[in-house]
Coordinates of N, CA, C and O in Angstrom, one line a residue:
X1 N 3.5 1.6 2.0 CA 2.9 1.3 3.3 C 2.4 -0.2 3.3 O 2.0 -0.7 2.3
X2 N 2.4 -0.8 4.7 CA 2.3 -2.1 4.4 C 1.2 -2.6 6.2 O 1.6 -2.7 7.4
X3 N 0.1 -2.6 5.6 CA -0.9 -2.8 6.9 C -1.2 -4.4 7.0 O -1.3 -5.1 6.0
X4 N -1.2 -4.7 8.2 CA -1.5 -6.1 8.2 C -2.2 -6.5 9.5 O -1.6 -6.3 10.6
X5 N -3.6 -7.2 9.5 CA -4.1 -7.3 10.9 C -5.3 -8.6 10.3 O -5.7 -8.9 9.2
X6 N -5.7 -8.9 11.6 CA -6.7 -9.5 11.6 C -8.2 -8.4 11.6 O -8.4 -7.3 12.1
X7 N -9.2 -9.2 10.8 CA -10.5 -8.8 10.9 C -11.7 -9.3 10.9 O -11.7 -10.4 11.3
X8 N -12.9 -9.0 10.5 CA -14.1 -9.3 10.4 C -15.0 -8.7 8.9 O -15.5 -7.6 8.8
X9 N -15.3 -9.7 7.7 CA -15.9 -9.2 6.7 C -17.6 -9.4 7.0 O -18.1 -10.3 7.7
X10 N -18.4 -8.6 6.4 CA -19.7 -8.7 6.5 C -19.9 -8.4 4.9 O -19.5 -7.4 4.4
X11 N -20.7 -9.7 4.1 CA -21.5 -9.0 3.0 C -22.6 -9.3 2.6 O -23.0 -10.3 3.2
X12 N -23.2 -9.0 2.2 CA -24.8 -8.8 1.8 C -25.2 -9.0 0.1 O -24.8 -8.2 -0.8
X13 N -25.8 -9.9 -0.1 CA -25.7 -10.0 -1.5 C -27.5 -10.1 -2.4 O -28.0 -11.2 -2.4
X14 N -28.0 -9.2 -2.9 CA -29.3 -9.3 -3.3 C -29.5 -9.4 -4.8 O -29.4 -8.4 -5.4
X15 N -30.0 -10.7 -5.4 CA -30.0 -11.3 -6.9 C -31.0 -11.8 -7.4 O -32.0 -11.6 -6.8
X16 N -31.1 -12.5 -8.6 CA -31.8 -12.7 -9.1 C -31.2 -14.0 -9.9 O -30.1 -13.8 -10.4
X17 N -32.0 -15.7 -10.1 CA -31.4 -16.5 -11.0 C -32.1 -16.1 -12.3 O -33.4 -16.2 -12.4
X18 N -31.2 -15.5 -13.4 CA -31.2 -15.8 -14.8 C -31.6 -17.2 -15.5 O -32.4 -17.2 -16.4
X19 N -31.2 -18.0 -15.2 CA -31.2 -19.3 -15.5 C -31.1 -20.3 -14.2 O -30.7 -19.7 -13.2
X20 N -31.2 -21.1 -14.1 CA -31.2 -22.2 -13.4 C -29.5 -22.1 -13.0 O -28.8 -21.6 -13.8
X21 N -29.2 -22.4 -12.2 CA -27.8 -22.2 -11.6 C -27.3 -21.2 -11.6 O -26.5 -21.0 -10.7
X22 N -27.6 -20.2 -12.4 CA -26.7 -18.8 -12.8 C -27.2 -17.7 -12.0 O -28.4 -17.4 -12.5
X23 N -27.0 -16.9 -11.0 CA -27.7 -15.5 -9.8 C -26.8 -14.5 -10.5 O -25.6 -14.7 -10.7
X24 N -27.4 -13.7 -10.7 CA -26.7 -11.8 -11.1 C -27.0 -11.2 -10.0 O -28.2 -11.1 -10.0
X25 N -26.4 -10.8 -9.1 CA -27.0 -9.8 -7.8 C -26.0 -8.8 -8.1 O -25.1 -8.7 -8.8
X26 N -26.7 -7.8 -7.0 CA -25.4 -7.0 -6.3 C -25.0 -7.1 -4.9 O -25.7 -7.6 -4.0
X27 N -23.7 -6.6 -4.7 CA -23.2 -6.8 -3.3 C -22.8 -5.6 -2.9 O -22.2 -4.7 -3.5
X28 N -23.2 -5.5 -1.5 CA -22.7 -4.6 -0.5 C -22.0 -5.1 0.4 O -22.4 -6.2 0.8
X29 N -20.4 -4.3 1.0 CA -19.7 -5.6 1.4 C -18.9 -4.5 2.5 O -19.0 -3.3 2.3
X30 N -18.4 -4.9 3.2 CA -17.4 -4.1 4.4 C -16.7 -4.8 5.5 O -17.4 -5.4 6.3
X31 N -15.1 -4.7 5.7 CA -14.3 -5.4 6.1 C -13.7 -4.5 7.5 O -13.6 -3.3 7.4
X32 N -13.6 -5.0 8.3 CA -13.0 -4.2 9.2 C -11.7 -4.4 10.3 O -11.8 -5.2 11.2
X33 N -10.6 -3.5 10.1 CA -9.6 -4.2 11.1 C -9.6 -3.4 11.8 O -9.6 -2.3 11.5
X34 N -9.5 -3.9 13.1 CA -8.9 -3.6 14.4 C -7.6 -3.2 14.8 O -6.9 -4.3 14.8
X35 N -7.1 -2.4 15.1 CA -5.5 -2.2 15.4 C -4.2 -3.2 14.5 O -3.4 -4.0 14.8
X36 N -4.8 -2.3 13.3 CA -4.0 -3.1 12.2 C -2.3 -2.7 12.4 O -2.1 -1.5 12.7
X37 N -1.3 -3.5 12.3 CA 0.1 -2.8 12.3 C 0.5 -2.4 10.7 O 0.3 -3.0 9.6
X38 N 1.1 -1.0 10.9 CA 1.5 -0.5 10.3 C 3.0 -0.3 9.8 O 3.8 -0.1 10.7
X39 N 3.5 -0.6 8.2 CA 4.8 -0.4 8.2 C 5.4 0.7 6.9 O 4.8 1.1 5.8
X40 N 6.3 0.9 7.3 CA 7.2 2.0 5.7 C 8.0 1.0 5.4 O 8.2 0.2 6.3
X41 N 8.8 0.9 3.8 CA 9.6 0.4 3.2 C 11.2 1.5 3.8 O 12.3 1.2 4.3
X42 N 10.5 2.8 3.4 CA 11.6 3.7 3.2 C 12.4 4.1 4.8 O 13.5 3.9 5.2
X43 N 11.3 4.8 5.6 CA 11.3 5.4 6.7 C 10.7 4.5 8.0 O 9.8 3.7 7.7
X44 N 11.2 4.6 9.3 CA 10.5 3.7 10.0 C 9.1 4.4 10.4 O 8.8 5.5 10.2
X45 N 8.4 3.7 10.9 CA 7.2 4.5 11.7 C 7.5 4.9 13.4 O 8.1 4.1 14.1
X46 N 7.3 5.8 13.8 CA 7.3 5.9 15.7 C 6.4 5.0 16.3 O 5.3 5.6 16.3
X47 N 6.4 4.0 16.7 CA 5.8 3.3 17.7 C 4.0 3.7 18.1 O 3.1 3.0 18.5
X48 N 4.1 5.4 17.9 CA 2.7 5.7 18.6 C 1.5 5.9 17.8 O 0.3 6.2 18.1
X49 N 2.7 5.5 15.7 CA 1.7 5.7 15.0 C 1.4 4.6 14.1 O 0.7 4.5 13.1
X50 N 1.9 3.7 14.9 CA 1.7 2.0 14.1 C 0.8 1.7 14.0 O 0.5 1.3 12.9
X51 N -0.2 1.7 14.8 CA -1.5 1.0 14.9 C -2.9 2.0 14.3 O -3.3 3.1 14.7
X52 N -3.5 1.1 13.2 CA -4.8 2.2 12.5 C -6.1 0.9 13.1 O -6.0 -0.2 13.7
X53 N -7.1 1.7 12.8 CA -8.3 1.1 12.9 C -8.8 1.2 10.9 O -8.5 2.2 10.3
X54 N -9.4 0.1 10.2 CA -9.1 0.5 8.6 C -10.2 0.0 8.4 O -10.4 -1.1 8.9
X55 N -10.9 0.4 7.8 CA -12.7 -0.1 7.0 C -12.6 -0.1 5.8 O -12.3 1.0 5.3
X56 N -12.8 -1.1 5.0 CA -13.2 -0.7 3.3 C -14.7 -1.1 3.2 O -15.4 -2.0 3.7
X57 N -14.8 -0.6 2.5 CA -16.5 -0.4 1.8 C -16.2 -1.1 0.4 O -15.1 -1.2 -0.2
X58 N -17.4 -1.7 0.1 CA -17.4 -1.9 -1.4 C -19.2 -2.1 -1.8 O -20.1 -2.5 -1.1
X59 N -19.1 -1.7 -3.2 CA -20.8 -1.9 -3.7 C -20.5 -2.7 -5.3 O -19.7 -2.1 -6.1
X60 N -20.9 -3.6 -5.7 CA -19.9 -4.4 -6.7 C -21.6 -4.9 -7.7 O -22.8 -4.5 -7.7
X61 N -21.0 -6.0 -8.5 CA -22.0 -6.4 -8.9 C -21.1 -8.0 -9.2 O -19.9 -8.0 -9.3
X62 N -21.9 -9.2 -9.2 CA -21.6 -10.3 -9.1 C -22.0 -11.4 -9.7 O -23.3 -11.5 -9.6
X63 N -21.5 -12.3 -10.2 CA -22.7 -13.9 -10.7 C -22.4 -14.8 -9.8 O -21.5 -14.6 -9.1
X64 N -23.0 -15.8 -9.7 CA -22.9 -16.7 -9.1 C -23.1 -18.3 -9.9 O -24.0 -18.3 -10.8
X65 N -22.3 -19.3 -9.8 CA -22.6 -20.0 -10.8 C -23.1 -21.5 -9.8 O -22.2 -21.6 -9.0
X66 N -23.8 -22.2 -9.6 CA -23.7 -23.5 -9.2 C -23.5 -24.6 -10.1 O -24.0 -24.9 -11.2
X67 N -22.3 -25.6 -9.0 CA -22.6 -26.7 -9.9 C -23.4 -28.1 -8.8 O -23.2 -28.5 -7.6
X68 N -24.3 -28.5 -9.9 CA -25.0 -29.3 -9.2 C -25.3 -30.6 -9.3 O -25.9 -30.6 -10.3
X69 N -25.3 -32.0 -8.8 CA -25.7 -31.5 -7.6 C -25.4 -31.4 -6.2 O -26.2 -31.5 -5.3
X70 N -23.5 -31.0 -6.1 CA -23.3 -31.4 -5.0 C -23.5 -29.8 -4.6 O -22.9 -29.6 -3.5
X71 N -24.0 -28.8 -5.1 CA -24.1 -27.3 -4.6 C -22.8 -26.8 -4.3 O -22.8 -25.9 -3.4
X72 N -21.6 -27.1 -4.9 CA -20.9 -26.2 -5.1 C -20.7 -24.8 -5.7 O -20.8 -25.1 -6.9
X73 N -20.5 -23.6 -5.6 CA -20.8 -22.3 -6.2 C -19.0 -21.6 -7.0 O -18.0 -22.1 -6.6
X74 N -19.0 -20.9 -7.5 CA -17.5 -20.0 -8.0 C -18.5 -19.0 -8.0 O -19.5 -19.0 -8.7
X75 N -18.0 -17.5 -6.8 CA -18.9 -16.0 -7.3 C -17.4 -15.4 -7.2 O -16.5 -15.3 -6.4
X76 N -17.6 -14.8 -8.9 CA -16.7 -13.5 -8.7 C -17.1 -12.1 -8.6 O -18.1 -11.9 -9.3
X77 N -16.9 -11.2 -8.1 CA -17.5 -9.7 -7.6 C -16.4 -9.1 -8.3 O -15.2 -9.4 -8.2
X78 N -17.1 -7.8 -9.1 CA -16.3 -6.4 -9.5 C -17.3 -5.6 -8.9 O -18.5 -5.7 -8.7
X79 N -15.9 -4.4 -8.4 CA -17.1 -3.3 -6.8 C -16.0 -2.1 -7.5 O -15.2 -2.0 -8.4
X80 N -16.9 -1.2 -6.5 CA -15.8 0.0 -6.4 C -16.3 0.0 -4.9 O -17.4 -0.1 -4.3
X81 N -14.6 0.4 -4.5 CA -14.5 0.4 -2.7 C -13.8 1.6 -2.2 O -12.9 2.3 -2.8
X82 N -14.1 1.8 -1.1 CA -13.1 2.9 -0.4 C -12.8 2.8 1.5 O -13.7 2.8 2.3
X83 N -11.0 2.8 1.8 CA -11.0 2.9 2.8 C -11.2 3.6 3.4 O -11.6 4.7 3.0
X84 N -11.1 3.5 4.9 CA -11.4 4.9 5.9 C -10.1 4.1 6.7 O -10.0 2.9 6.9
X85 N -9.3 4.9 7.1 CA -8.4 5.1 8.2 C -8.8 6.0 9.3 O -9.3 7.1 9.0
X86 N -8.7 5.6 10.5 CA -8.2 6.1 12.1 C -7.0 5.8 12.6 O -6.9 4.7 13.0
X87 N -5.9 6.6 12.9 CA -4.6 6.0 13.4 C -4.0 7.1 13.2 O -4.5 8.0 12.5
X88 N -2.6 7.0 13.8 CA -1.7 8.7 14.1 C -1.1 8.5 13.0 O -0.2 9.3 13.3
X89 N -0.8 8.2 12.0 CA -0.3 8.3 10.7 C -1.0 9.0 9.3 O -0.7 9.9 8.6
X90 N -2.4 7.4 9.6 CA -3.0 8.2 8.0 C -4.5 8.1 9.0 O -4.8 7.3 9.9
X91 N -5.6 9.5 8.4 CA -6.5 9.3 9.4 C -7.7 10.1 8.2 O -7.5 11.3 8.0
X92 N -8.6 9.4 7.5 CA -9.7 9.7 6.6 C -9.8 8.7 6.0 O -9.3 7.6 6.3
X93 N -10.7 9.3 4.9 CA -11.1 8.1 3.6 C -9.7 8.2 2.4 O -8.7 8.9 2.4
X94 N -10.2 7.2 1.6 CA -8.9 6.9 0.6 C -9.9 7.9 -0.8 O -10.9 8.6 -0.6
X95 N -9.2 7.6 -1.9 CA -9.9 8.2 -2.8 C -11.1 6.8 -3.7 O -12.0 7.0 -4.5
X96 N -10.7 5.8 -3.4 CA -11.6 4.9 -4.1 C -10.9 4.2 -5.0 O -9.9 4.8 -5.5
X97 N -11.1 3.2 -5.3 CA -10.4 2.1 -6.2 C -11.8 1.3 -6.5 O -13.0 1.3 -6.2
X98 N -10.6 0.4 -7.8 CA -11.8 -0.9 -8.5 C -11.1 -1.7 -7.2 O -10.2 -1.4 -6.5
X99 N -12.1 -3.2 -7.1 CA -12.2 -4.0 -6.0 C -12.5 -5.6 -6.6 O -13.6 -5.7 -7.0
X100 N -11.6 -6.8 -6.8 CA -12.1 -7.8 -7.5 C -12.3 -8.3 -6.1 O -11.7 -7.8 -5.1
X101 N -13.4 -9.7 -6.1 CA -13.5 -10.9 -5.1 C -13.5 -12.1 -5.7 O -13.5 -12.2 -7.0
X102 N -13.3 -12.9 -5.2 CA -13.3 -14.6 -5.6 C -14.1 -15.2 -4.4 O -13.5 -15.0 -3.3
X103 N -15.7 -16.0 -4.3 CA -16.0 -17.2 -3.5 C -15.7 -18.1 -3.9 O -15.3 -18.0 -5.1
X104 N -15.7 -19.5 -3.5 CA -15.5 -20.8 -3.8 C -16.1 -21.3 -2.3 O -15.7 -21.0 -1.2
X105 N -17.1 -22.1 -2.6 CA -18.2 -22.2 -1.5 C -19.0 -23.5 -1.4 O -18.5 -24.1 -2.4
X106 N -19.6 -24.1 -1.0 CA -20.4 -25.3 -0.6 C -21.5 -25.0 0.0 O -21.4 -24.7 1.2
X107 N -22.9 -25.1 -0.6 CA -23.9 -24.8 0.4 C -24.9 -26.5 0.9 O -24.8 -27.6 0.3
X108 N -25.6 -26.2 1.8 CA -26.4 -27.4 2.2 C -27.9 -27.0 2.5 O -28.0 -26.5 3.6
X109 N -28.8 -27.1 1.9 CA -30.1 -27.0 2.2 C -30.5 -27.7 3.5 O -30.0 -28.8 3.8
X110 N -31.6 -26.8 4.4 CA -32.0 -27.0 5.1 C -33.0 -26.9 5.7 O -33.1 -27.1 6.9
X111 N -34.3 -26.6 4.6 CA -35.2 -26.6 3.8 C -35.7 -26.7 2.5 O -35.1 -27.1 1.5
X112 N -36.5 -26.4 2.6 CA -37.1 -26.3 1.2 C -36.3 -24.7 0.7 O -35.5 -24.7 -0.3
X113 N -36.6 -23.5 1.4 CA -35.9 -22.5 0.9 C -34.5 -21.9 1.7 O -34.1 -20.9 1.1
X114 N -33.8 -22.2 2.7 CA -32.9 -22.1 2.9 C -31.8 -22.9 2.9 O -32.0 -24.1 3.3
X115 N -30.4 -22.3 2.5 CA -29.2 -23.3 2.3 C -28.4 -22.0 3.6 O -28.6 -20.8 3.9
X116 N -27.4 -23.0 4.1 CA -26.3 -22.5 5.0 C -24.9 -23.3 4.1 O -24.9 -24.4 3.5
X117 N -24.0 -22.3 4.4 CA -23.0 -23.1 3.8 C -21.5 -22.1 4.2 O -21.6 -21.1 5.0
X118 N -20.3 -22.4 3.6 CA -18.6 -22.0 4.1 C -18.7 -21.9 2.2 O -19.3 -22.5 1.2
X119 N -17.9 -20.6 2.4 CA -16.5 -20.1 1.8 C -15.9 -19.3 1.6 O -16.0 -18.1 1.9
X120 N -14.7 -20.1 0.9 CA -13.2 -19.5 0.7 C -13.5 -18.2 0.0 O -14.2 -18.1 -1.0
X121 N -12.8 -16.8 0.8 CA -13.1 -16.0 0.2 C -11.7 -15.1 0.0 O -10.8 -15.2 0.8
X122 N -11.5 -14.1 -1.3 CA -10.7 -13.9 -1.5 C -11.0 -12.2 -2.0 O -12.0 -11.9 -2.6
X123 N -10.0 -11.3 -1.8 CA -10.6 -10.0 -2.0 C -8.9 -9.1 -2.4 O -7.9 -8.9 -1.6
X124 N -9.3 -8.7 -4.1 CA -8.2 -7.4 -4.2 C -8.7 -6.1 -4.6 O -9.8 -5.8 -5.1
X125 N -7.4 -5.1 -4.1 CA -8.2 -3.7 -4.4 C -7.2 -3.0 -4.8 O -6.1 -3.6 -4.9
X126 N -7.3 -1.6 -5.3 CA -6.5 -0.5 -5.5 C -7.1 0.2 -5.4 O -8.2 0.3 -5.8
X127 N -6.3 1.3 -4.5 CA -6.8 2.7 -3.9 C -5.9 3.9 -4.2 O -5.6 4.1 -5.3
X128 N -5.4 4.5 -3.2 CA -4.9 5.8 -3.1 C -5.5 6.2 -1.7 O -6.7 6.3 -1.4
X129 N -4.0 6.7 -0.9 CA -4.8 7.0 0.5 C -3.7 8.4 0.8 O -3.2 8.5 -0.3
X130 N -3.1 9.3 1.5 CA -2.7 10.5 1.6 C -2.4 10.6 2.7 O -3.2 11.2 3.4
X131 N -1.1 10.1 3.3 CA 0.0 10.7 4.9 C -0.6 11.7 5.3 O 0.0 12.6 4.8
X132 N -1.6 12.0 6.1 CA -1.8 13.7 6.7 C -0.7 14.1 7.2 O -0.9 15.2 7.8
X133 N 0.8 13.7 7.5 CA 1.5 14.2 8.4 C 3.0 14.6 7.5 O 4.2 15.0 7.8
X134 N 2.3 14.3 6.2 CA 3.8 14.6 4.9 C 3.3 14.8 3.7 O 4.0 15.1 2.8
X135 N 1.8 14.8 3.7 CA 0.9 15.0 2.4 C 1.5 14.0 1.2 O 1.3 14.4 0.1
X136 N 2.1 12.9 1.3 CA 2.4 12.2 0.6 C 1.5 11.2 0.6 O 1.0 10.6 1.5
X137 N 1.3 10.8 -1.0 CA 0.2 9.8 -1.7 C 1.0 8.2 -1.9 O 1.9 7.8 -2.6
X138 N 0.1 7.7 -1.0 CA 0.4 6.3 -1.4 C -0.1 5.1 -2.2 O -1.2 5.1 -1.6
X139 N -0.1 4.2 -3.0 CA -1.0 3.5 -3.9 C -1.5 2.3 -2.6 O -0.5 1.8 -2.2
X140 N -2.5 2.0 -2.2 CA -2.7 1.2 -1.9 C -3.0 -0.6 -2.4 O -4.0 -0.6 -3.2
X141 N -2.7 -1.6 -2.2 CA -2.9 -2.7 -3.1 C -3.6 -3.6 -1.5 O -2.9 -3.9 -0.6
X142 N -4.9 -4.0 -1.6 CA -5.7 -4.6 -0.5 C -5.3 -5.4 -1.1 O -4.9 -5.3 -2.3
X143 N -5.2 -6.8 -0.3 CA -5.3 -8.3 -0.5 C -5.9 -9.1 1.0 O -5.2 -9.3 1.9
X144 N -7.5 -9.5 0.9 CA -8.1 -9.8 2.0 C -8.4 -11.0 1.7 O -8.9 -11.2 0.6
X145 N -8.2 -12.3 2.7 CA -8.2 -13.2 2.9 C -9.0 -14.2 3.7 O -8.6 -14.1 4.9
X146 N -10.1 -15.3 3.5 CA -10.5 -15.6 5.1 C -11.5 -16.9 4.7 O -11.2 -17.7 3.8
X147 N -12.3 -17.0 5.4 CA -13.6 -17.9 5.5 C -14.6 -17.2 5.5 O -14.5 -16.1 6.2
X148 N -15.8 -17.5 4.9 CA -17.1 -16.6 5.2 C -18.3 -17.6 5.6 O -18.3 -18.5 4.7
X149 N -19.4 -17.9 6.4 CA -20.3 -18.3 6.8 C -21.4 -17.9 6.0 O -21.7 -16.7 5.9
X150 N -22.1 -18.8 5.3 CA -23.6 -17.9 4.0 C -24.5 -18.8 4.6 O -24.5 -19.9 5.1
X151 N -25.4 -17.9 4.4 CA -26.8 -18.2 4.4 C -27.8 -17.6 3.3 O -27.9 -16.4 3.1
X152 N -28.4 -18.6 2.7 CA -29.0 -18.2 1.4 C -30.6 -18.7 1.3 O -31.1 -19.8 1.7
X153 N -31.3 -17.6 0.7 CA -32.8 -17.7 1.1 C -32.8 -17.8 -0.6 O -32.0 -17.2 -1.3
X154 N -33.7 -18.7 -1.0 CA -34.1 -18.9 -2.4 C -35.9 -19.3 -2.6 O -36.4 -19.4 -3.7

C-alpha cells in the first residue's frame, strides 16, 4: 500500500541539559493526514476507498546537540509509534512499530530564556496495519517530511 498526502506534525519535547549543549528529553509527537490518497501495487483500489484520514502517534526519547555560537542543533529521536486509520479500505490502529526522526534546525534567542527557531524535519517508521475488507497484513514503511516551527524555553 502506498499513502501519500499532505499534513500537519505537532511535537512536544520535555529535557534536561546534561552538559552544556547536550538536552536528553523525551518526545511526544503526532502527525496527521487529511484525505490521504491511497494506492495497491497488485490490485487497483475502487475510487470510494482511496481516501483515509491517518494519525501516527509516537513517544521516543532524544538528544539534542548544539553547536555554538551560531545555535545550530542535529536532534535525533528513537520512539515507538502507532497509526490509526479512518477510510473504506483500512479503518483502526496499526500494531506499532520502532520510529527514527532527524532535526536539523537554527534557533534565535529572544530573550534571556526563550529561543524561536525552523527545522528540517525528517521522520521513518515501520508498522503493520490489517485490510479489514481481505484480512490481509501489510508492512507499513512511514517516510514523513517537512519544516517545523520551535519554540524553546530554557
Amino acid at each position: 500500500l502506498y499513502i501519500r498526502g499532505g499534513g500537519m506534525v505537532f511535537n512536544i519535547q520535555f529535557g534536561y541539559a546534561l552538559m552544556e549543549n547536550f538536552i536528553l528529553f523525551i518526545e511526544s509527537g503526532s502527525a496527521v493526514f487529511l484525505e490521504a490518497d491511497t494506492e495497491r501495487e497488485k490490485t487497483p483500489i475502487h475510487s470510494s476507498q482511496r481516501e483515509h484520514d491517518m494519525g501516527i502517534s509516537t513517544l521516543g526519547l532524544g538528544i539534542s546537540w548544539y553547536f555554538m555560537p551560531a545555535n545550530f542543533h542535529v536532534t535525533p529521536v528513537i520512539a515507538y509509534g502507532d497509526t490509526t486509520f479512518e477510510g473504506g479500505l483500512i479503518e483502526g490502529d496499526s500494531q506499532g512499530g520502532l520510529y527514527l526522526s532527524l532535526y536539523l534546525g537554527k534557533e534565535w534567542w529572544v530573550s534571556s530564556n526563550w529561543g524561536l527557531g525552523v527545522s528540517l524535519f525528517g521522520m521513518y517508521g515501520r508498522d503493520m496495519v490489517e485490510v479489514k475488507s481481505t484480512g490481509e497484513s501489510h508492512n507499513l514503511r512511514h517516510m514523513v517530511f517537512g519544516i517545523l516551527f520551535t519554540a524553546t524555553y530554557n
